[in-house]
Amino acid sequence: MNNVEQALHRSVPFFEDAPCYPAEKLVKLHGMRRNMLEEKDPARQEQMVKEYQAFLDGMEKLPEAPERIYLWQEGNMPASGTYLENPGLRYNHDPDFRPYMFEMLLPEDVTPRGAVILCAGGDHGDCVIHEAYQSCLDFNKLGYQCFMLLNRPNMMPYTGEECGADAARLVRMIRRDAAKYRIEENQVAFAGFSNGGLTGEECIRCYSGSRSVKDYFPDYVPDGLDSYSGAPDAFLCIYGPRFAGKEIDYTGVVYPPVFFAVGMEDTALDNLHWAYRDLLAHGIRAEVHTFTGVPHGQAGVTLFGNYDYPNFELWLPLADAFMQRIYRNGER
């Protein structure tokens, strides 16, 4: 592995632990990362690597930084057992990665409108600070208790059953603690961005209805959380519908109402056309919003001072209205 790969791998937990660090430093780190990757001159790139590493050396957590909340008890995490090494640091997460979440909660004097789990796209890493962290802040402003999920990303290099199990585990944790979070048990939404959207559907496909973790992982030992429903009550799929032509078996699946938001210049648009028709054919309620001129990956980019696509920001109040209608009418 080269020095660039080592530096990028080292910075992953800084991005993924975004609530623990000053936002302005994460934004600067993100810009340094982009510039380092775009640099063509080897000597200049090597100097940028040194500057990047030095910046990481100076990163300090906030005085009241939140703690990671791990999803699984150590020694009892359902896993395929096939991911054993990470040669060349191909993946952001090494085989010893343990999925976790951060609570991003409302003040006690604010009445919550529900809960939203947010799952970034790609292999997570730097995607987290805008798609998950900033979007958590945006939903906080709309009145939602938010939970930033750092799961095993879908198919990178984990199975759909593994990434879906992590998502379902967090859904169950929130349902169990609904009273603490001051919400109803049936007010838990999952927002997945790009690859995070694929995670959301794996959660629904594998762990809705009567389907359980033990169905896929025989060695898993169920605990008290497994008695709670593992699928969300609403699914916000943000430029992350499944790939065109991919069919799923809906037998026994309890698919919640789904909200799609995608830009008209997004390569995911063809996937949306496929997934939307397939969902409707199976009687699943779906709402679609498209945004003129918007490319892929634009959720939360105002964190970087990017206001090129103000129309896409409308997905937030539209998603709010979608969730409130479901909760008000008890739609499933």
mmCIF file of C-alpha atoms in Angstrom:
data_model
loop_
_atom_site.group_PDB
_atom_site.id
_atom_site.type_symbol
_atom_site.label_atom_id
_atom_site.label_comp_id
_atom_site.label_asym_id
_atom_site.label_seq_id
_atom_site.Cartn_x
_atom_site.Cartn_y
_atom_site.Cartn_z
ATOM 1 C CA MET A 1 0.000 0.000 0.000
ATOM 2 C CA ASN A 2 1.195 3.542 -0.637
ATOM 3 C CA ASN A 3 1.253 6.559 1.654
ATOM 4 C CA VAL A 4 -1.955 7.989 0.188
ATOM 5 C CA GLU A 5 -3.871 4.794 0.980
ATOM 6 C CA GLN A 6 -2.502 4.724 4.502
ATOM 7 C CA ALA A 7 -3.483 8.354 5.121
ATOM 8 C CA LEU A 8 -6.984 7.843 3.749
ATOM 9 C CA HIS A 9 -7.515 4.737 5.859
ATOM 10 C CA ARG A 10 -6.325 6.509 8.977
ATOM 11 C CA SER A 11 -8.826 9.328 8.476
ATOM 12 C CA VAL A 12 -11.906 7.068 8.203
ATOM 13 C CA PRO A 13 -12.782 7.046 11.938
ATOM 14 C CA PHE A 14 -12.457 10.833 12.098
ATOM 15 C CA PHE A 15 -15.131 11.226 9.426
ATOM 16 C CA GLU A 16 -17.281 8.456 10.858
ATOM 17 C CA ASP A 17 -17.096 9.906 14.363
ATOM 18 C CA ALA A 18 -18.158 13.303 13.035
ATOM 19 C CA PRO A 19 -20.208 14.331 16.122
ATOM 20 C CA CYS A 20 -17.010 14.085 18.183
ATOM 21 C CA TYR A 21 -15.005 16.725 16.283
ATOM 22 C CA PRO A 22 -15.377 20.400 15.315
ATOM 23 C CA ALA A 23 -17.328 20.534 12.057
ATOM 24 C CA GLU A 24 -15.044 23.155 10.529
ATOM 25 C CA LYS A 25 -12.026 20.879 10.963
ATOM 26 C CA LEU A 26 -13.840 17.962 9.338
ATOM 27 C CA VAL A 27 -14.787 20.189 6.413
ATOM 28 C CA LYS A 28 -11.141 21.231 6.017
ATOM 29 C CA LEU A 29 -10.030 17.593 6.244
ATOM 30 C CA HIS A 30 -12.564 16.680 3.572
ATOM 31 C CA GLY A 31 -11.191 19.368 1.268
ATOM 32 C CA MET A 32 -7.617 18.251 1.889
ATOM 33 C CA ARG A 33 -8.635 14.691 1.063
ATOM 34 C CA ARG A 34 -10.218 15.714 -2.221
ATOM 35 C CA ASN A 35 -7.244 17.856 -3.263
ATOM 36 C CA MET A 36 -4.776 15.102 -2.358
ATOM 37 C CA LEU A 37 -6.626 12.579 -4.514
ATOM 38 C CA GLU A 38 -6.876 14.976 -7.463
ATOM 39 C CA GLU A 39 -3.185 15.970 -7.414
ATOM 40 C CA LYS A 40 -1.303 14.523 -10.400
ATOM 41 C CA ASP A 41 2.239 15.518 -9.485
ATOM 42 C CA PRO A 42 3.762 12.730 -7.326
ATOM 43 C CA ALA A 43 6.079 15.021 -5.388
ATOM 44 C CA ARG A 44 3.336 17.511 -4.632
ATOM 45 C CA GLN A 45 0.962 14.703 -3.670
ATOM 46 C CA GLU A 46 3.533 13.281 -1.257
ATOM 47 C CA GLN A 47 3.825 16.679 0.402
ATOM 48 C CA MET A 48 0.038 16.849 0.674
ATOM 49 C CA VAL A 49 0.050 13.421 2.339
ATOM 50 C CA LYS A 50 2.427 14.733 5.001
ATOM 51 C CA GLU A 51 0.199 17.771 5.565
ATOM 52 C CA TYR A 52 -2.857 15.506 5.783
ATOM 53 C CA GLN A 53 -1.185 13.263 8.354
ATOM 54 C CA ALA A 54 -0.058 16.287 10.377
ATOM 55 C CA PHE A 55 -3.603 17.629 10.362
ATOM 56 C CA LEU A 56 -4.869 14.282 11.653
ATOM 57 C CA ASP A 57 -2.214 14.393 14.398
ATOM 58 C CA GLY A 58 -3.688 17.701 15.562
ATOM 59 C CA MET A 59 -7.329 16.592 15.575
ATOM 60 C CA GLU A 60 -8.762 16.591 19.092
ATOM 61 C CA LYS A 61 -12.194 15.500 20.204
ATOM 62 C CA LEU A 62 -14.678 18.002 21.534
ATOM 63 C CA PRO A 63 -14.720 18.342 25.344
ATOM 64 C CA GLU A 64 -18.160 16.732 25.540
ATOM 65 C CA ALA A 65 -17.788 14.362 22.598
ATOM 66 C CA PRO A 66 -20.480 11.659 22.512
ATOM 67 C CA GLU A 67 -19.555 8.025 22.947
ATOM 68 C CA ARG A 68 -19.996 5.317 20.375
ATOM 69 C CA ILE A 69 -22.908 3.023 21.165
ATOM 70 C CA TYR A 70 -22.096 -0.431 19.813
ATOM 71 C CA LEU A 71 -24.951 -2.424 18.313
ATOM 72 C CA TRP A 72 -23.967 -5.961 19.222
ATOM 73 C CA GLN A 73 -22.645 -7.615 22.330
ATOM 74 C CA GLU A 74 -19.028 -8.593 21.844
ATOM 75 C CA GLY A 75 -18.803 -12.187 20.655
ATOM 76 C CA ASN A 76 -22.415 -12.311 19.458
ATOM 77 C CA MET A 77 -22.436 -10.265 16.245
ATOM 78 C CA PRO A 78 -24.038 -12.145 13.333
ATOM 79 C CA ALA A 79 -21.454 -12.445 10.580
ATOM 80 C CA SER A 80 -20.746 -14.561 7.535
ATOM 81 C CA GLY A 81 -17.168 -15.097 8.670
ATOM 82 C CA THR A 82 -15.827 -14.580 5.133
ATOM 83 C CA TYR A 83 -14.182 -11.167 5.644
ATOM 84 C CA LEU A 84 -10.848 -12.007 7.261
ATOM 85 C CA GLU A 85 -8.300 -9.561 5.848
ATOM 86 C CA ASN A 86 -8.094 -6.167 4.127
ATOM 87 C CA PRO A 87 -5.154 -6.337 1.694
ATOM 88 C CA GLY A 88 -4.060 -2.965 0.352
ATOM 89 C CA LEU A 89 -6.645 -1.305 2.619
ATOM 90 C CA ARG A 90 -9.202 -1.865 -0.105
ATOM 91 C CA TYR A 91 -12.083 -1.286 2.318
ATOM 92 C CA ASN A 92 -12.605 1.493 4.822
ATOM 93 C CA HIS A 93 -13.291 -0.998 7.596
ATOM 94 C CA ASP A 94 -10.953 -3.738 8.725
ATOM 95 C CA PRO A 95 -12.339 -7.185 9.655
ATOM 96 C CA ASP A 96 -12.407 -6.253 13.365
ATOM 97 C CA PHE A 97 -14.871 -3.387 12.743
ATOM 98 C CA ARG A 98 -17.795 -3.333 15.194
ATOM 99 C CA PRO A 99 -20.950 -1.503 14.040
ATOM 100 C CA TYR A 100 -22.078 1.384 16.216
ATOM 101 C CA MET A 101 -24.265 4.451 16.323
ATOM 102 C CA PHE A 102 -24.381 7.962 17.729
ATOM 103 C CA GLU A 103 -27.456 9.500 19.305
ATOM 104 C CA MET A 104 -28.180 13.032 18.102
ATOM 105 C CA LEU A 105 -31.115 13.979 20.295
ATOM 106 C CA LEU A 106 -33.401 16.951 20.808
ATOM 107 C CA PRO A 107 -33.459 19.110 23.935
ATOM 108 C CA GLU A 108 -35.885 17.894 26.585
ATOM 109 C CA ASP A 109 -38.147 20.904 26.031
ATOM 110 C CA VAL A 110 -38.744 19.956 22.363
ATOM 111 C CA THR A 111 -41.481 17.418 21.600
ATOM 112 C CA PRO A 112 -40.136 14.895 19.029
ATOM 113 C CA ARG A 113 -42.039 14.203 15.801
ATOM 114 C CA GLY A 114 -40.465 10.750 15.520
ATOM 115 C CA ALA A 115 -37.059 9.143 15.033
ATOM 116 C CA VAL A 116 -34.843 8.934 11.956
ATOM 117 C CA ILE A 117 -31.893 6.577 11.443
ATOM 118 C CA LEU A 118 -29.409 7.979 8.925
ATOM 119 C CA CYS A 119 -27.028 5.766 6.951
ATOM 120 C CA ALA A 120 -24.470 7.301 4.580
ATOM 121 C CA GLY A 121 -23.560 5.894 1.195
ATOM 122 C CA GLY A 122 -20.461 4.393 -0.333
ATOM 123 C CA ASP A 123 -18.110 2.608 2.006
ATOM 124 C CA HIS A 124 -19.025 5.316 4.547
ATOM 125 C CA GLY A 125 -15.850 7.205 5.495
ATOM 126 C CA ASP A 126 -15.968 10.809 4.257
ATOM 127 C CA CYS A 127 -19.556 10.374 2.994
ATOM 128 C CA VAL A 128 -20.695 10.359 6.609
ATOM 129 C CA ILE A 129 -20.073 14.010 7.405
ATOM 130 C CA HIS A 130 -22.591 15.388 4.899
ATOM 131 C CA GLU A 131 -25.009 12.552 4.187
ATOM 132 C CA ALA A 132 -25.395 11.317 7.766
ATOM 133 C CA TYR A 133 -24.025 13.948 10.175
ATOM 134 C CA GLN A 134 -25.335 17.080 8.450
ATOM 135 C CA SER A 135 -28.618 15.366 7.600
ATOM 136 C CA CYS A 136 -28.997 14.446 11.278
ATOM 137 C CA LEU A 137 -28.642 18.125 12.136
ATOM 138 C CA ASP A 138 -31.210 18.993 9.465
ATOM 139 C CA PHE A 139 -33.733 16.494 10.825
ATOM 140 C CA ASN A 140 -33.049 17.692 14.369
ATOM 141 C CA LYS A 141 -34.165 21.140 13.202
ATOM 142 C CA LEU A 142 -37.354 19.567 11.865
ATOM 143 C CA GLY A 143 -38.040 18.006 15.269
ATOM 144 C CA TYR A 144 -36.741 14.440 14.973
ATOM 145 C CA GLN A 145 -34.615 12.355 17.279
ATOM 146 C CA CYS A 146 -31.713 11.244 15.081
ATOM 147 C CA PHE A 147 -29.400 8.247 15.113
ATOM 148 C CA MET A 148 -26.270 8.101 12.976
ATOM 149 C CA LEU A 149 -25.647 4.513 11.904
ATOM 150 C CA LEU A 150 -22.122 3.232 11.213
ATOM 151 C CA ASN A 151 -22.907 -0.247 9.995
ATOM 152 C CA ARG A 152 -21.180 -2.782 7.811
ATOM 153 C CA PRO A 153 -21.798 -1.221 4.378
ATOM 154 C CA ASN A 154 -23.822 -3.163 1.863
ATOM 155 C CA MET A 155 -21.626 -5.487 -0.251
ATOM 156 C CA MET A 156 -18.383 -3.719 0.713
ATOM 157 C CA PRO A 157 -17.300 -6.484 1.486
ATOM 158 C CA TYR A 158 -20.184 -7.647 3.645
ATOM 159 C CA THR A 159 -23.364 -9.484 2.700
ATOM 160 C CA GLY A 160 -26.768 -7.862 2.446
ATOM 161 C CA GLU A 161 -27.855 -9.946 5.422
ATOM 162 C CA GLU A 162 -25.022 -8.496 7.534
ATOM 163 C CA CYS A 163 -25.628 -4.849 6.665
ATOM 164 C CA GLY A 164 -29.378 -5.338 7.032
ATOM 165 C CA ALA A 165 -28.912 -6.977 10.435
ATOM 166 C CA ASP A 166 -27.048 -3.896 11.694
ATOM 167 C CA ALA A 167 -29.833 -1.604 10.510
ATOM 168 C CA ALA A 168 -32.524 -3.833 12.024
ATOM 169 C CA ARG A 169 -30.603 -3.959 15.303
ATOM 170 C CA LEU A 170 -30.699 -0.175 15.597
ATOM 171 C CA VAL A 171 -34.410 -0.093 14.730
ATOM 172 C CA ARG A 172 -35.003 -2.548 17.573
ATOM 173 C CA MET A 173 -32.866 -0.549 20.001
ATOM 174 C CA ILE A 174 -34.903 2.580 19.309
ATOM 175 C CA ARG A 175 -38.218 0.731 19.663
ATOM 176 C CA ARG A 176 -37.130 -0.720 22.983
ATOM 177 C CA ASP A 177 -36.173 2.734 24.255
ATOM 178 C CA ALA A 178 -39.069 4.612 22.648
ATOM 179 C CA ALA A 179 -40.216 5.984 26.002
ATOM 180 C CA LYS A 180 -36.743 7.345 26.727
ATOM 181 C CA TYR A 181 -36.674 9.003 23.317
ATOM 182 C CA ARG A 182 -40.238 10.309 23.851
ATOM 183 C CA ILE A 183 -41.605 8.780 20.650
ATOM 184 C CA GLU A 184 -44.080 6.050 19.763
ATOM 185 C CA GLU A 185 -42.683 2.644 18.851
ATOM 186 C CA ASN A 186 -44.174 2.958 15.347
ATOM 187 C CA GLN A 187 -42.417 6.249 14.559
ATOM 188 C CA VAL A 188 -39.024 4.969 13.421
ATOM 189 C CA ALA A 189 -37.858 5.893 9.921
ATOM 190 C CA PHE A 190 -34.734 4.798 8.056
ATOM 191 C CA ALA A 191 -33.005 7.260 5.726
ATOM 192 C CA GLY A 192 -30.403 5.684 3.447
ATOM 193 C CA PHE A 193 -28.268 7.614 0.979
ATOM 194 C CA SER A 194 -26.971 5.916 -2.174
ATOM 195 C CA ASN A 195 -25.488 2.629 -0.921
ATOM 196 C CA GLY A 196 -27.190 3.383 2.388
ATOM 197 C CA GLY A 197 -30.488 3.107 0.513
ATOM 198 C CA LEU A 198 -29.538 -0.423 -0.492
ATOM 199 C CA THR A 199 -28.874 -1.116 3.190
ATOM 200 C CA GLY A 200 -32.367 0.101 4.035
ATOM 201 C CA GLU A 201 -33.961 -2.310 1.602
ATOM 202 C CA GLU A 202 -31.814 -5.200 2.869
ATOM 203 C CA CYS A 203 -33.082 -4.431 6.360
ATOM 204 C CA ILE A 204 -36.664 -4.616 5.109
ATOM 205 C CA ARG A 205 -36.106 -7.636 2.879
ATOM 206 C CA CYS A 206 -34.386 -9.724 5.529
ATOM 207 C CA TYR A 207 -35.820 -8.552 8.858
ATOM 208 C CA SER A 208 -39.409 -7.406 8.379
ATOM 209 C CA GLY A 209 -42.435 -9.457 9.356
ATOM 210 C CA SER A 210 -41.492 -12.633 11.196
ATOM 211 C CA ARG A 211 -37.988 -12.882 9.721
ATOM 212 C CA SER A 212 -35.218 -13.012 12.285
ATOM 213 C CA VAL A 213 -31.451 -12.736 12.513
ATOM 214 C CA LYS A 214 -31.199 -16.417 13.388
ATOM 215 C CA ASP A 215 -32.842 -17.304 10.053
ATOM 216 C CA TYR A 216 -29.622 -16.193 8.344
ATOM 217 C CA PHE A 217 -27.045 -16.711 11.091
ATOM 218 C CA PRO A 218 -27.708 -19.995 12.950
ATOM 219 C CA ASP A 219 -24.921 -19.397 15.488
ATOM 220 C CA TYR A 220 -26.394 -16.095 16.637
ATOM 221 C CA VAL A 221 -27.842 -16.136 20.166
ATOM 222 C CA PRO A 222 -31.020 -13.999 20.304
ATOM 223 C CA ASP A 223 -31.499 -11.542 23.145
ATOM 224 C CA GLY A 224 -34.293 -9.276 24.358
ATOM 225 C CA LEU A 225 -34.032 -6.911 21.415
ATOM 226 C CA ASP A 226 -34.982 -9.620 18.950
ATOM 227 C CA SER A 227 -38.577 -9.553 20.170
ATOM 228 C CA TYR A 228 -39.035 -6.087 18.602
ATOM 229 C CA SER A 229 -39.827 -5.468 14.948
ATOM 230 C CA GLY A 230 -36.652 -4.891 12.940
ATOM 231 C CA ALA A 231 -38.041 -3.015 9.924
ATOM 232 C CA PRO A 232 -38.650 0.748 9.888
ATOM 233 C CA ASP A 233 -42.096 2.328 9.742
ATOM 234 C CA ALA A 234 -41.030 4.584 6.875
ATOM 235 C CA PHE A 235 -38.176 4.258 4.395
ATOM 236 C CA LEU A 236 -36.498 7.370 2.980
ATOM 237 C CA CYS A 237 -34.441 6.198 0.001
ATOM 238 C CA ILE A 238 -32.285 9.131 -1.104
ATOM 239 C CA TYR A 239 -30.708 8.503 -4.519
ATOM 240 C CA GLY A 240 -30.251 4.873 -3.485
ATOM 241 C CA PRO A 241 -32.846 2.588 -5.101
ATOM 242 C CA ARG A 242 -31.812 -0.954 -5.934
ATOM 243 C CA PHE A 243 -30.167 -1.583 -9.278
ATOM 244 C CA ALA A 244 -32.394 -1.858 -12.343
ATOM 245 C CA GLY A 245 -33.415 -5.452 -12.990
ATOM 246 C CA LYS A 246 -32.686 -6.714 -9.488
ATOM 247 C CA GLU A 247 -35.707 -8.566 -8.187
ATOM 248 C CA ILE A 248 -36.416 -9.473 -4.587
ATOM 249 C CA ASP A 249 -38.637 -12.145 -3.102
ATOM 250 C CA TYR A 250 -41.494 -10.321 -1.367
ATOM 251 C CA THR A 251 -42.756 -13.474 0.347
ATOM 252 C CA GLY A 252 -43.285 -12.612 4.008
ATOM 253 C CA VAL A 253 -41.792 -9.125 3.541
ATOM 254 C CA VAL A 254 -43.647 -6.254 5.229
ATOM 255 C CA TYR A 255 -42.469 -3.302 3.162
ATOM 256 C CA PRO A 256 -43.191 0.123 4.704
ATOM 257 C CA PRO A 257 -44.183 3.199 2.685
ATOM 258 C CA VAL A 258 -41.134 4.466 0.811
ATOM 259 C CA PHE A 259 -40.061 7.989 -0.126
ATOM 260 C CA PHE A 260 -37.671 8.479 -3.042
ATOM 261 C CA ALA A 261 -35.632 11.622 -3.755
ATOM 262 C CA VAL A 262 -33.235 11.737 -6.702
ATOM 263 C CA GLY A 263 -31.758 14.374 -9.022
ATOM 264 C CA MET A 264 -32.589 14.362 -12.718
ATOM 265 C CA GLU A 265 -28.854 14.258 -13.535
ATOM 266 C CA ASP A 266 -28.263 11.307 -11.215
ATOM 267 C CA THR A 267 -27.157 7.985 -12.659
ATOM 268 C CA ALA A 268 -29.502 6.346 -10.131
ATOM 269 C CA LEU A 269 -32.525 7.613 -12.059
ATOM 270 C CA ASP A 270 -32.766 4.456 -14.185
ATOM 271 C CA ASN A 271 -32.647 2.369 -11.005
ATOM 272 C CA LEU A 272 -35.504 4.424 -9.596
ATOM 273 C CA HIS A 273 -37.679 3.785 -12.666
ATOM 274 C CA TRP A 274 -37.213 0.045 -12.167
ATOM 275 C CA ALA A 275 -37.657 -0.058 -8.399
ATOM 276 C CA TYR A 276 -40.694 2.221 -8.355
ATOM 277 C CA ARG A 277 -42.621 0.126 -10.868
ATOM 278 C CA ASP A 278 -41.685 -3.077 -9.053
ATOM 279 C CA LEU A 279 -42.839 -1.732 -5.689
ATOM 280 C CA LEU A 280 -46.159 -0.530 -7.108
ATOM 281 C CA ALA A 281 -46.689 -3.916 -8.756
ATOM 282 C CA HIS A 282 -46.484 -5.460 -5.281
ATOM 283 C CA GLY A 283 -48.903 -3.018 -3.700
ATOM 284 C CA ILE A 284 -46.287 -0.989 -1.831
ATOM 285 C CA ARG A 285 -46.954 2.695 -1.222
ATOM 286 C CA ALA A 286 -44.274 4.886 -2.771
ATOM 287 C CA GLU A 287 -43.762 8.604 -3.247
ATOM 288 C CA VAL A 288 -41.231 9.954 -5.751
ATOM 289 C CA HIS A 289 -39.570 13.377 -5.966
ATOM 290 C CA THR A 290 -37.119 14.320 -8.701
ATOM 291 C CA PHE A 291 -35.054 17.502 -8.859
ATOM 292 C CA THR A 292 -33.991 19.256 -12.049
ATOM 293 C CA GLY A 293 -30.272 19.591 -12.708
ATOM 294 C CA VAL A 294 -29.131 17.752 -9.584
ATOM 295 C CA PRO A 295 -26.379 15.082 -9.773
ATOM 296 C CA HIS A 296 -25.631 12.258 -7.345
ATOM 297 C CA GLY A 297 -24.639 12.649 -3.706
ATOM 298 C CA GLN A 298 -25.942 16.138 -2.879
ATOM 299 C CA ALA A 299 -27.581 15.565 0.521
ATOM 300 C CA GLY A 300 -26.062 17.725 3.245
ATOM 301 C CA VAL A 301 -23.504 19.465 1.011
ATOM 302 C CA THR A 302 -24.428 22.831 2.495
ATOM 303 C CA LEU A 303 -21.961 21.755 5.206
ATOM 304 C CA PHE A 304 -19.244 22.501 2.638
ATOM 305 C CA GLY A 305 -20.774 25.837 1.668
ATOM 306 C CA ASN A 306 -22.190 24.284 -1.509
ATOM 307 C CA TYR A 307 -25.481 25.936 -2.421
ATOM 308 C CA ASP A 308 -25.451 25.003 -6.118
ATOM 309 C CA TYR A 309 -28.645 22.936 -5.878
ATOM 310 C CA PRO A 310 -31.039 24.714 -3.511
ATOM 311 C CA ASN A 311 -33.967 22.851 -5.067
ATOM 312 C CA PHE A 312 -32.664 19.545 -3.713
ATOM 313 C CA GLU A 313 -32.870 20.832 -0.143
ATOM 314 C CA LEU A 314 -36.642 20.556 -0.555
ATOM 315 C CA TRP A 315 -36.352 16.825 -0.002
ATOM 316 C CA LEU A 316 -36.131 17.497 3.744
ATOM 317 C CA PRO A 317 -39.532 19.174 4.298
ATOM 318 C CA LEU A 318 -41.078 16.783 1.783
ATOM 319 C CA ALA A 319 -39.759 13.816 3.773
ATOM 320 C CA ASP A 320 -41.065 15.421 6.956
ATOM 321 C CA ALA A 321 -44.556 15.719 5.459
ATOM 322 C CA PHE A 322 -44.353 12.120 4.190
ATOM 323 C CA MET A 323 -43.483 10.727 7.623
ATOM 324 C CA GLN A 324 -46.100 12.774 9.443
ATOM 325 C CA ARG A 325 -48.829 11.593 7.096
ATOM 326 C CA ILE A 326 -47.838 7.982 7.736
ATOM 327 C CA TYR A 327 -47.742 8.423 11.498
ATOM 328 C CA ARG A 328 -51.007 10.378 11.526
ATOM 329 C CA ASN A 329 -52.917 7.926 9.345
ATOM 330 C CA GLY A 330 -51.243 4.738 10.551
ATOM 331 C CA GLU A 331 -50.321 3.785 6.982
ATOM 332 C CA ARG A 332 -48.348 0.610 6.349
#
